mmCIF file of C-alpha atoms and ligand atoms in Angstrom:
data_model
loop_
_atom_site.group_PDB
_atom_site.id
_atom_site.type_symbol
_atom_site.label_atom_id
_atom_site.label_comp_id
_atom_site.label_asym_id
_atom_site.label_seq_id
_atom_site.Cartn_x
_atom_site.Cartn_y
_atom_site.Cartn_z
ATOM 1 C CA UNK W 12 4.162 -20.989 -14.876
ATOM 2 C CA UNK W 13 1.390 -18.013 -15.223
ATOM 3 C CA UNK W 14 2.126 -14.829 -16.915
ATOM 4 C CA UNK W 15 2.328 -11.996 -14.351
ATOM 5 C CA UNK W 16 -0.426 -9.199 -14.931
ATOM 6 C CA UNK W 17 2.019 -6.213 -14.180
ATOM 7 C CA UNK W 18 -0.343 -3.587 -12.801
ATOM 8 C CA UNK W 19 2.541 -1.292 -11.914
ATOM 9 C CA UNK W 20 3.732 -1.044 -15.463
ATOM 10 C CA UNK W 21 0.187 -0.766 -17.037
ATOM 11 C CA UNK W 22 -0.786 1.849 -14.561
ATOM 12 C CA UNK W 23 2.355 3.884 -15.316
ATOM 13 C CA UNK W 24 1.495 3.811 -18.896
ATOM 14 C CA UNK W 25 -1.960 5.097 -18.186
ATOM 15 C CA UNK W 26 -0.563 7.729 -15.996
ATOM 16 C CA UNK W 27 1.798 8.705 -18.865
ATOM 17 C CA UNK W 28 -1.108 8.944 -21.401
ATOM 18 C CA UNK W 29 -3.199 11.085 -18.993
ATOM 19 C CA UNK W 30 -0.211 13.470 -18.540
ATOM 20 C CA UNK W 31 0.123 14.056 -22.271
ATOM 21 C CA UNK W 32 -3.545 14.636 -22.443
ATOM 22 C CA UNK W 33 -3.596 17.252 -19.417
ATOM 23 C CA UNK W 34 -0.675 18.834 -21.023
ATOM 24 C CA UNK W 35 -2.393 19.372 -24.317
ATOM 25 C CA UNK W 36 -5.609 20.629 -22.218
ATOM 26 C CA UNK W 37 -3.540 23.186 -20.380
ATOM 27 C CA UNK W 38 -2.047 24.364 -23.682
ATOM 28 C CA UNK W 39 -5.352 25.066 -24.779
ATOM 29 C CA UNK W 40 -6.081 26.796 -21.334
ATOM 30 C CA UNK W 41 -8.278 24.211 -19.759
ATOM 31 C CA UNK W 42 -7.187 23.088 -16.138
ATOM 32 C CA UNK W 43 -8.199 19.889 -14.401
ATOM 33 C CA UNK W 44 -9.127 20.466 -10.799
ATOM 34 C CA UNK W 45 -9.814 17.759 -8.069
ATOM 35 C CA UNK W 46 -11.439 18.750 -4.573
ATOM 36 C CA UNK W 47 -9.925 15.893 -2.013
ATOM 37 C CA UNK W 48 -11.996 15.965 1.206
ATOM 38 C CA UNK W 49 -10.840 14.018 4.220
ATOM 39 C CA UNK W 50 -12.648 13.957 7.709
ATOM 40 C CA UNK W 51 -10.373 12.948 10.553
ATOM 41 C CA UNK W 52 -7.071 11.510 10.617
ATOM 42 C CA UNK W 53 -7.569 7.882 10.075
ATOM 43 C CA UNK W 54 -3.791 6.926 9.062
ATOM 44 C CA UNK W 55 -4.775 4.653 6.304
ATOM 45 C CA UNK W 56 -6.773 7.274 4.855
ATOM 46 C CA UNK W 57 -4.091 9.980 5.062
ATOM 47 C CA UNK W 58 -1.965 7.496 3.140
ATOM 48 C CA UNK W 59 -4.542 7.039 0.472
ATOM 49 C CA UNK W 60 -5.211 10.795 0.155
ATOM 50 C CA UNK W 61 -1.447 11.390 -0.107
ATOM 51 C CA UNK W 62 -0.953 9.041 -2.963
ATOM 52 C CA UNK W 63 -4.057 10.364 -4.815
ATOM 53 C CA UNK W 64 -2.363 14.032 -4.477
ATOM 54 C CA UNK W 65 0.882 12.848 -5.320
ATOM 55 C CA UNK W 66 -0.590 11.119 -8.445
ATOM 56 C CA UNK W 67 -2.470 14.564 -9.293
ATOM 57 C CA UNK W 68 0.832 16.544 -8.999
ATOM 58 C CA UNK W 69 2.606 14.139 -11.507
ATOM 59 C CA UNK W 70 -0.201 14.162 -14.151
ATOM 60 C CA UNK W 71 -0.617 18.136 -13.862
ATOM 61 C CA UNK W 72 -4.035 17.809 -11.904
ATOM 62 C CA UNK W 73 -4.666 20.627 -9.621
ATOM 63 C CA UNK W 74 -5.854 19.207 -6.183
ATOM 64 C CA UNK W 75 -7.717 21.046 -3.523
ATOM 65 C CA UNK W 76 -7.152 19.808 -0.145
ATOM 66 C CA UNK W 77 -9.720 19.852 2.506
ATOM 67 C CA UNK W 78 -8.674 18.223 5.950
ATOM 68 C CA UNK W 79 -11.684 18.519 8.130
ATOM 69 C CA UNK W 80 -11.783 17.923 11.817
ATOM 70 C CA UNK W 81 -13.102 14.720 13.235
ATOM 71 C CA UNK W 82 -15.959 16.400 14.854
ATOM 72 C CA UNK W 83 -17.209 18.037 11.405
ATOM 73 C CA UNK W 84 -20.824 17.570 11.415
ATOM 74 C CA UNK W 85 -22.569 16.031 8.479
ATOM 75 C CA UNK W 86 -24.441 19.467 7.622
ATOM 76 C CA UNK W 87 -20.876 20.954 7.416
ATOM 77 C CA UNK W 88 -19.550 18.641 5.119
ATOM 78 C CA UNK W 89 -22.827 18.644 2.942
ATOM 79 C CA UNK W 90 -22.340 22.335 2.903
ATOM 80 C CA UNK W 91 -18.922 22.129 1.516
ATOM 81 C CA UNK W 92 -19.682 19.459 -1.076
ATOM 82 C CA UNK W 93 -22.552 22.025 -2.269
ATOM 83 C CA UNK W 94 -20.229 24.844 -2.413
ATOM 84 C CA UNK W 95 -17.627 22.552 -4.575
ATOM 85 C CA UNK W 96 -20.521 21.186 -6.640
ATOM 86 C CA UNK W 97 -21.329 24.950 -7.520
ATOM 87 C CA UNK W 98 -17.976 25.984 -8.423
ATOM 88 C CA UNK W 99 -17.108 25.920 -12.189
ATOM 89 C CA UNK W 100 -13.353 25.340 -11.387
ATOM 90 C CA UNK W 101 -13.682 22.435 -9.713
ATOM 91 C CA UNK W 102 -14.301 19.451 -12.007
ATOM 92 C CA UNK W 103 -14.100 16.208 -9.460
ATOM 93 C CA UNK W 104 -15.055 15.917 -5.853
ATOM 94 C CA UNK W 105 -13.691 12.810 -3.996
ATOM 95 C CA UNK W 106 -14.556 12.026 -0.395
ATOM 96 C CA UNK W 107 -12.240 9.674 1.414
ATOM 97 C CA UNK W 108 -14.239 6.813 3.011
ATOM 98 C CA UNK W 109 -14.464 5.658 5.554
ATOM 99 C CA UNK W 110 -16.119 8.692 7.327
ATOM 100 C CA UNK W 111 -16.745 9.025 10.970
ATOM 101 C CA UNK W 112 -19.772 7.070 12.352
ATOM 102 C CA UNK W 113 -21.624 10.318 13.043
ATOM 103 C CA UNK W 114 -21.613 10.946 9.201
ATOM 104 C CA UNK W 115 -24.083 8.863 6.931
ATOM 105 C CA UNK W 116 -21.807 7.890 3.959
ATOM 106 C CA UNK W 117 -25.087 7.298 1.488
ATOM 107 C CA UNK W 118 -26.222 10.984 2.066
ATOM 108 C CA UNK W 119 -22.576 12.308 1.390
ATOM 109 C CA UNK W 120 -22.211 10.007 -1.609
ATOM 110 C CA UNK W 121 -25.476 11.215 -3.149
ATOM 111 C CA UNK W 122 -24.528 14.897 -2.333
ATOM 112 C CA UNK W 123 -21.870 14.778 -4.945
ATOM 113 C CA UNK W 124 -23.151 16.044 -8.327
ATOM 114 C CA UNK W 125 -22.768 12.956 -10.687
ATOM 115 C CA UNK W 126 -20.621 15.189 -13.307
ATOM 116 C CA UNK W 127 -18.103 15.530 -10.568
ATOM 117 C CA UNK W 128 -18.412 11.867 -8.882
ATOM 118 C CA UNK W 129 -14.962 10.667 -10.015
ATOM 119 C CA UNK W 130 -15.350 7.708 -7.260
ATOM 120 C CA UNK W 131 -18.342 6.282 -9.512
ATOM 121 C CA UNK W 132 -20.270 5.611 -6.273
ATOM 122 C CA UNK W 133 -23.356 7.901 -6.982
ATOM 123 C CA UNK W 134 -26.441 6.054 -7.755
ATOM 124 C CA UNK W 135 -26.727 7.609 -10.895
ATOM 125 C CA UNK W 136 -23.283 6.867 -12.022
ATOM 126 C CA UNK W 137 -24.205 3.020 -11.050
ATOM 127 C CA UNK W 138 -27.550 3.377 -12.863
ATOM 128 C CA UNK W 139 -25.844 4.732 -15.839
ATOM 129 C CA UNK W 140 -23.329 1.727 -15.772
ATOM 130 C CA UNK W 141 -26.040 -0.728 -15.398
ATOM 131 C CA UNK W 142 -27.863 0.817 -18.412
ATOM 132 C CA UNK W 143 -24.697 1.020 -20.494
ATOM 133 C CA UNK W 144 -24.451 5.005 -20.578
ATOM 134 C CA UNK W 145 -21.263 6.748 -20.360
ATOM 135 C CA UNK W 146 -20.869 7.518 -16.683
ATOM 136 C CA UNK W 147 -18.123 7.463 -13.954
ATOM 137 C CA UNK W 148 -17.086 3.909 -13.319
ATOM 138 C CA UNK W 149 -15.789 2.612 -9.792
ATOM 139 C CA UNK W 150 -12.116 3.082 -10.011
ATOM 140 C CA UNK W 151 -11.007 -0.573 -8.968
ATOM 141 C CA UNK W 152 -12.884 -2.435 -11.342
ATOM 142 C CA UNK W 153 -12.408 -0.176 -14.196
ATOM 143 C CA UNK W 154 -8.676 -0.633 -13.726
ATOM 144 C CA UNK W 155 -9.269 -4.719 -13.871
ATOM 145 C CA UNK W 156 -10.867 -4.190 -17.138
ATOM 146 C CA UNK W 157 -8.008 -2.043 -18.506
ATOM 147 C CA UNK W 158 -5.485 -4.733 -16.956
ATOM 148 C CA UNK W 159 -7.132 -7.453 -18.966
ATOM 149 C CA UNK W 160 -7.421 -5.532 -22.344
ATOM 150 C CA UNK W 161 -3.931 -4.247 -22.085
ATOM 151 C CA UNK W 162 -2.754 -7.778 -21.356
ATOM 152 C CA UNK W 163 -4.418 -8.843 -24.544
ATOM 153 C CA UNK W 164 -7.030 -10.961 -22.641
ATOM 154 C CA UNK W 165 -10.324 -11.197 -24.292
ATOM 155 C CA UNK W 166 -13.184 -11.212 -22.412
ATOM 156 C CA UNK W 167 -16.219 -11.678 -24.900
ATOM 157 C CA UNK W 168 -17.635 -14.992 -24.613
ATOM 158 C CA UNK W 169 -15.706 -15.946 -21.577
ATOM 159 C CA UNK W 170 -17.111 -17.709 -18.408
ATOM 160 C CA UNK W 171 -16.379 -14.899 -15.904
ATOM 161 C CA UNK W 172 -16.688 -15.294 -11.865
ATOM 162 C CA UNK W 173 -16.546 -12.425 -9.610
ATOM 163 C CA UNK W 174 -16.296 -13.452 -5.832
ATOM 164 C CA UNK W 175 -17.723 -10.937 -3.735
ATOM 165 C CA UNK W 176 -20.650 -8.413 -4.281
ATOM 166 C CA UNK W 177 -19.645 -5.015 -2.564
ATOM 167 C CA UNK W 178 -20.993 -1.773 -4.440
ATOM 168 C CA UNK W 179 -17.438 -0.554 -4.912
ATOM 169 C CA UNK W 180 -15.914 -3.850 -6.303
ATOM 170 C CA UNK W 181 -18.054 -7.027 -6.819
ATOM 171 C CA UNK W 182 -21.202 -5.454 -8.410
ATOM 172 C CA UNK W 183 -19.463 -2.964 -10.766
ATOM 173 C CA UNK W 184 -16.974 -5.667 -11.915
ATOM 174 C CA UNK W 185 -19.662 -7.847 -12.779
ATOM 175 C CA UNK W 186 -21.606 -4.961 -14.790
ATOM 176 C CA UNK W 187 -18.355 -4.162 -16.465
ATOM 177 C CA UNK W 188 -17.678 -7.668 -17.506
ATOM 178 C CA UNK W 189 -21.072 -8.265 -18.697
ATOM 179 C CA UNK W 190 -20.657 -4.874 -20.720
ATOM 180 C CA UNK W 191 -17.531 -6.487 -22.335
ATOM 181 C CA UNK W 192 -19.695 -9.282 -23.382
ATOM 182 C CA UNK W 193 -18.427 -11.999 -20.764
ATOM 183 C CA UNK W 194 -20.815 -14.516 -19.214
ATOM 184 C CA UNK W 195 -20.919 -13.559 -15.653
ATOM 185 C CA UNK W 196 -21.661 -15.163 -12.217
ATOM 186 C CA UNK W 197 -21.534 -13.325 -8.993
ATOM 187 C CA UNK W 198 -20.487 -15.539 -5.925
ATOM 188 C CA UNK W 199 -20.743 -14.307 -2.404
ATOM 189 C CA UNK W 200 -20.803 -15.382 1.039
ATOM 190 C CA UNK W 201 -24.204 -17.466 0.812
ATOM 191 C CA UNK W 202 -22.979 -19.082 -2.341
ATOM 192 C CA UNK W 203 -23.211 -22.914 -2.110
ATOM 193 C CA UNK W 204 -20.376 -25.258 -3.574
ATOM 194 C CA UNK W 205 -18.398 -22.122 -4.050
ATOM 195 C CA UNK W 206 -15.337 -24.298 -5.646
ATOM 196 C CA UNK W 207 -17.638 -25.695 -8.241
ATOM 197 C CA UNK W 208 -18.853 -22.173 -9.291
ATOM 198 C CA UNK W 209 -15.231 -20.618 -9.290
ATOM 199 C CA UNK W 210 -13.908 -23.623 -11.184
ATOM 200 C CA UNK W 211 -16.125 -22.783 -14.333
ATOM 201 C CA UNK W 212 -14.439 -19.585 -14.656
ATOM 202 C CA UNK W 213 -12.222 -18.377 -17.355
ATOM 203 C CA UNK W 214 -11.606 -15.002 -15.741
ATOM 204 C CA UNK W 215 -11.800 -15.431 -11.966
ATOM 205 C CA UNK W 216 -11.908 -11.968 -10.100
ATOM 206 C CA UNK W 217 -11.569 -12.528 -6.109
ATOM 207 C CA UNK W 218 -12.704 -9.711 -4.099
ATOM 208 C CA UNK W 219 -13.612 -11.481 -0.946
ATOM 209 C CA UNK W 220 -11.622 -9.697 1.710
ATOM 210 C CA UNK W 221 -10.194 -12.879 3.226
ATOM 211 C CA UNK W 222 -6.377 -13.277 3.267
ATOM 212 C CA UNK W 223 -5.232 -16.199 0.890
ATOM 213 C CA UNK W 224 -8.688 -17.814 0.812
ATOM 214 C CA UNK W 225 -8.259 -18.915 -2.864
ATOM 215 C CA UNK W 226 -6.467 -22.090 -3.164
ATOM 216 C CA UNK W 227 -5.651 -23.930 -6.640
ATOM 217 C CA UNK W 228 -8.758 -26.230 -5.659
ATOM 218 C CA UNK W 229 -10.880 -23.142 -6.427
ATOM 219 C CA UNK W 230 -9.160 -22.520 -9.982
ATOM 220 C CA UNK W 231 -9.540 -23.951 -13.244
ATOM 221 C CA UNK W 232 -6.204 -25.162 -15.087
ATOM 222 C CA UNK W 233 -5.330 -21.999 -17.281
ATOM 223 C CA UNK W 234 -7.781 -19.428 -15.918
ATOM 224 C CA UNK W 235 -6.870 -15.965 -15.479
ATOM 225 C CA UNK W 236 -7.106 -14.758 -11.802
ATOM 226 C CA UNK W 237 -7.358 -11.262 -10.798
ATOM 227 C CA UNK W 238 -6.812 -10.875 -7.029
ATOM 228 C CA UNK W 239 -8.402 -7.633 -5.659
ATOM 229 C CA UNK W 240 -7.712 -8.295 -2.118
ATOM 230 C CA UNK W 241 -5.034 -6.539 0.128
ATOM 231 C CA UNK W 242 -4.060 -7.632 3.513
ATOM 232 C CA UNK W 243 -1.080 -7.022 5.844
ATOM 233 C CA UNK W 244 0.138 -10.565 7.294
ATOM 234 C CA UNK W 245 1.871 -10.994 10.658
ATOM 235 C CA UNK W 246 5.282 -10.072 9.205
ATOM 236 C CA UNK W 247 3.770 -6.756 8.119
ATOM 237 C CA UNK W 248 4.043 -8.251 4.294
ATOM 238 C CA UNK W 249 1.110 -7.583 1.890
ATOM 239 C CA UNK W 250 -0.928 -10.469 0.354
ATOM 240 C CA UNK W 251 -4.074 -10.814 -1.372
ATOM 241 C CA UNK W 252 -7.190 -12.982 -1.407
ATOM 242 C CA UNK W 253 -5.427 -15.488 -3.605
ATOM 243 C CA UNK W 254 -2.894 -17.829 -2.369
ATOM 244 C CA UNK W 255 -0.613 -16.993 -5.098
ATOM 245 C CA UNK W 256 2.168 -19.532 -4.790
ATOM 246 C CA UNK W 257 -0.197 -22.162 -4.784
ATOM 247 C CA UNK W 258 -2.628 -20.568 -7.803
ATOM 248 C CA UNK W 259 0.067 -19.247 -10.066
ATOM 249 C CA UNK W 260 1.456 -22.934 -11.413
ATOM 250 C CA UNK W 261 -1.746 -23.644 -12.864
ATOM 251 C CA UNK W 262 -3.387 -20.643 -14.118
ATOM 252 C CA UNK W 263 -2.508 -18.706 -17.503
ATOM 253 C CA UNK W 264 -2.121 -15.322 -16.037
ATOM 254 C CA UNK W 265 -2.578 -13.851 -12.496
ATOM 255 C CA UNK W 266 -2.167 -10.496 -10.878
ATOM 256 C CA UNK W 267 0.373 -10.127 -8.047
ATOM 257 C CA UNK W 268 -0.165 -8.528 -4.656
ATOM 258 C CA UNK W 269 1.476 -5.721 -4.372
ATOM 259 C CA UNK W 270 1.903 -4.722 -8.089
ATOM 260 C CA UNK W 271 -1.404 -6.057 -9.575
ATOM 261 C CA UNK W 272 -4.951 -4.536 -9.116
ATOM 262 C CA UNK W 273 -3.651 -1.955 -6.312
ATOM 263 C CA UNK W 274 -1.680 0.454 -8.533
ATOM 264 C CA UNK W 275 -4.612 0.501 -11.295
ATOM 265 C CA UNK W 276 -7.299 2.073 -8.803
ATOM 266 C CA UNK W 277 -5.411 5.513 -8.675
ATOM 267 C CA UNK W 278 -4.532 5.391 -12.235
ATOM 268 C CA UNK W 279 -8.279 5.080 -12.881
ATOM 269 C CA UNK W 280 -9.266 7.659 -10.413
ATOM 270 C CA UNK W 281 -6.958 9.914 -12.289
ATOM 271 C CA UNK W 282 -8.487 9.042 -15.602
ATOM 272 C CA UNK W 283 -12.051 10.018 -14.050
ATOM 273 C CA UNK W 284 -10.661 13.085 -12.977
ATOM 274 C CA UNK W 285 -9.409 14.078 -16.840
ATOM 275 C CA UNK W 286 -12.854 12.808 -17.899
ATOM 276 C CA UNK W 287 -14.689 14.964 -15.603
ATOM 277 C CA UNK W 288 -12.948 18.037 -17.197
ATOM 278 C CA UNK W 289 -13.023 16.398 -20.906
ATOM 279 C CA UNK W 290 -14.828 13.952 -22.979
ATOM 280 C CA UNK W 291 -14.746 10.505 -22.331
ATOM 281 C CA UNK W 292 -11.605 8.644 -22.319
ATOM 282 C CA UNK W 293 -11.065 5.195 -20.705
ATOM 283 C CA UNK W 294 -13.623 4.395 -18.259
ATOM 284 C CA UNK W 295 -17.056 5.472 -18.710
ATOM 285 C CA UNK W 296 -17.232 4.639 -22.585
ATOM 286 C CA UNK W 297 -19.762 1.884 -23.115
ATOM 287 C CA UNK W 298 -18.260 -0.569 -25.863
HETATM 288 P P1 LIG P 16 -16.288 -6.613 1.108
HETATM 289 O O1 LIG P 16 -16.006 -6.921 2.437
HETATM 290 O O2 LIG P 16 -17.371 -5.454 1.224
HETATM 291 O O3 LIG P 16 -16.991 -7.759 0.268
HETATM 292 C C1 LIG P 16 -16.668 -8.852 0.353
HETATM 293 C C2 LIG P 16 -17.461 -9.862 -0.493
HETATM 294 O O4 LIG P 16 -17.086 -10.997 -0.455
HETATM 295 C C3 LIG P 16 -18.732 -9.655 0.172
HETATM 296 O O5 LIG P 16 -19.890 -9.375 -0.927
HETATM 297 C C4 LIG P 16 -19.288 -11.152 0.612
HETATM 298 O O6 LIG P 16 -20.536 -11.850 0.073
HETATM 299 C C5 LIG P 16 -18.044 -12.038 0.024
HETATM 300 N N1 LIG P 16 -17.719 -13.137 0.798
HETATM 301 C C6 LIG P 16 -17.359 -13.029 2.041
HETATM 302 N N2 LIG P 16 -16.850 -14.198 2.412
HETATM 303 C C7 LIG P 16 -17.182 -15.065 1.451
HETATM 304 C C8 LIG P 16 -17.003 -16.434 1.467
HETATM 305 N N3 LIG P 16 -16.382 -17.218 2.290
HETATM 306 N N4 LIG P 16 -17.352 -16.805 0.261
HETATM 307 C C9 LIG P 16 -17.767 -16.197 -0.850
HETATM 308 N N5 LIG P 16 -17.981 -15.029 -0.901
HETATM 309 C C10 LIG P 16 -17.583 -14.288 0.570
HETATM 310 O O7 LIG P 16 -15.257 -6.008 0.461
HETATM 311 P P2 LIG P 16 -14.699 -5.051 -0.857
HETATM 312 O O8 LIG P 16 -14.605 -3.793 -0.419
HETATM 313 O O9 LIG P 16 -15.457 -5.628 -2.019
HETATM 314 O O10 LIG P 16 -13.191 -5.593 -0.990
HETATM 315 C C11 LIG P 16 -12.549 -6.985 -1.115
HETATM 316 C C12 LIG P 16 -11.218 -6.896 -0.777
HETATM 317 O O11 LIG P 16 -10.722 -6.148 -1.923
HETATM 318 C C13 LIG P 16 -10.606 -6.620 0.445
HETATM 319 O O12 LIG P 16 -9.531 -7.273 0.661
HETATM 320 C C14 LIG P 16 -10.416 -5.071 0.163
HETATM 321 O O13 LIG P 16 -9.082 -4.561 1.069
HETATM 322 C C15 LIG P 16 -9.591 -5.317 -1.176
HETATM 323 N N6 LIG P 16 -9.798 -3.929 -2.165
HETATM 324 C C16 LIG P 16 -8.861 -3.653 -2.768
HETATM 325 C C17 LIG P 16 -8.749 -2.500 -3.562
HETATM 326 C C18 LIG P 16 -7.674 -2.112 -4.390
HETATM 327 O O14 LIG P 16 -7.420 -0.990 -4.872
HETATM 328 N N7 LIG P 16 -6.851 -3.097 -4.782
HETATM 329 C C19 LIG P 16 -9.996 -1.656 -3.438
HETATM 330 C C20 LIG P 16 -11.006 -1.841 -2.968
HETATM 331 C C21 LIG P 16 -10.830 -3.283 -2.020
#
């Protein structure tokens, strides 16, 4: 049976390290401040924003909360970002996605100054990741690298297959695995013979957005399987993109859902907030 990669414990460790770091910064009179903007009242977004604010409070990061009406115009949102960009006391800016359809997410993402782009979505942050320069890295894939490293799983020289090519998970994941010297393949919705491709993987990262799609037929015996998916089934229970019961018996290590990748995303957001006020810590450092 596979080792379970415990994202709950690893994310708690990271949060403790960050708390210590922030406490030391405060003792030197330095404060970390994150501005969190939500437009509208999407219930899932409200839960995510609430969890982010809770994590900030735990670590000692000051959070400024902007809860804007659904009808907020793009110009009003851009004006607020511009104001926060200019404020010396604000280290990081986070705009919770998705935004209402009348607002262009690309324009909003690009409006945040790259030095304050704690989500790592700005094209400059992505370009820095691509060219091996320090910069903010998208939190979910950065968290997966920490899961692997802190579980003692080497990446260098390994066959790594990422299923999914989204801008926030699949592509940055592939770049990070490459940065760690993995041999990386990206599979996606147009990939032919997906099972043949995924069966090559020593490390298989699944970010396909389809509940329990990945069964043992897709997995090489002894592989490490990282499940990024989050879904609620008919009984309101969480499951991932991987059929855990089917796959766990044949792999060497696997992340559960819940308690695997999920908790790492917020931990790495907190890491990026601390990085935004201090020098590089975990995510943006090239190796
Ligand atoms: P997405 O829908 O943007 O991308 C899915 C990708 O899967 C696409 O690139 C597509 O090419 C590929 N794909 C779709 N069908 C396929 C198929 N049949 N075969 C091969 N490839 C296929 O999703 P995303 O934003 O990258 O998220 C993926 C999953 O991860 C979702 O379940 C999402 O909820 C979850 N997620 C979790 C976290 C977290 O913190 N744990 C963060 C972000 C996303």
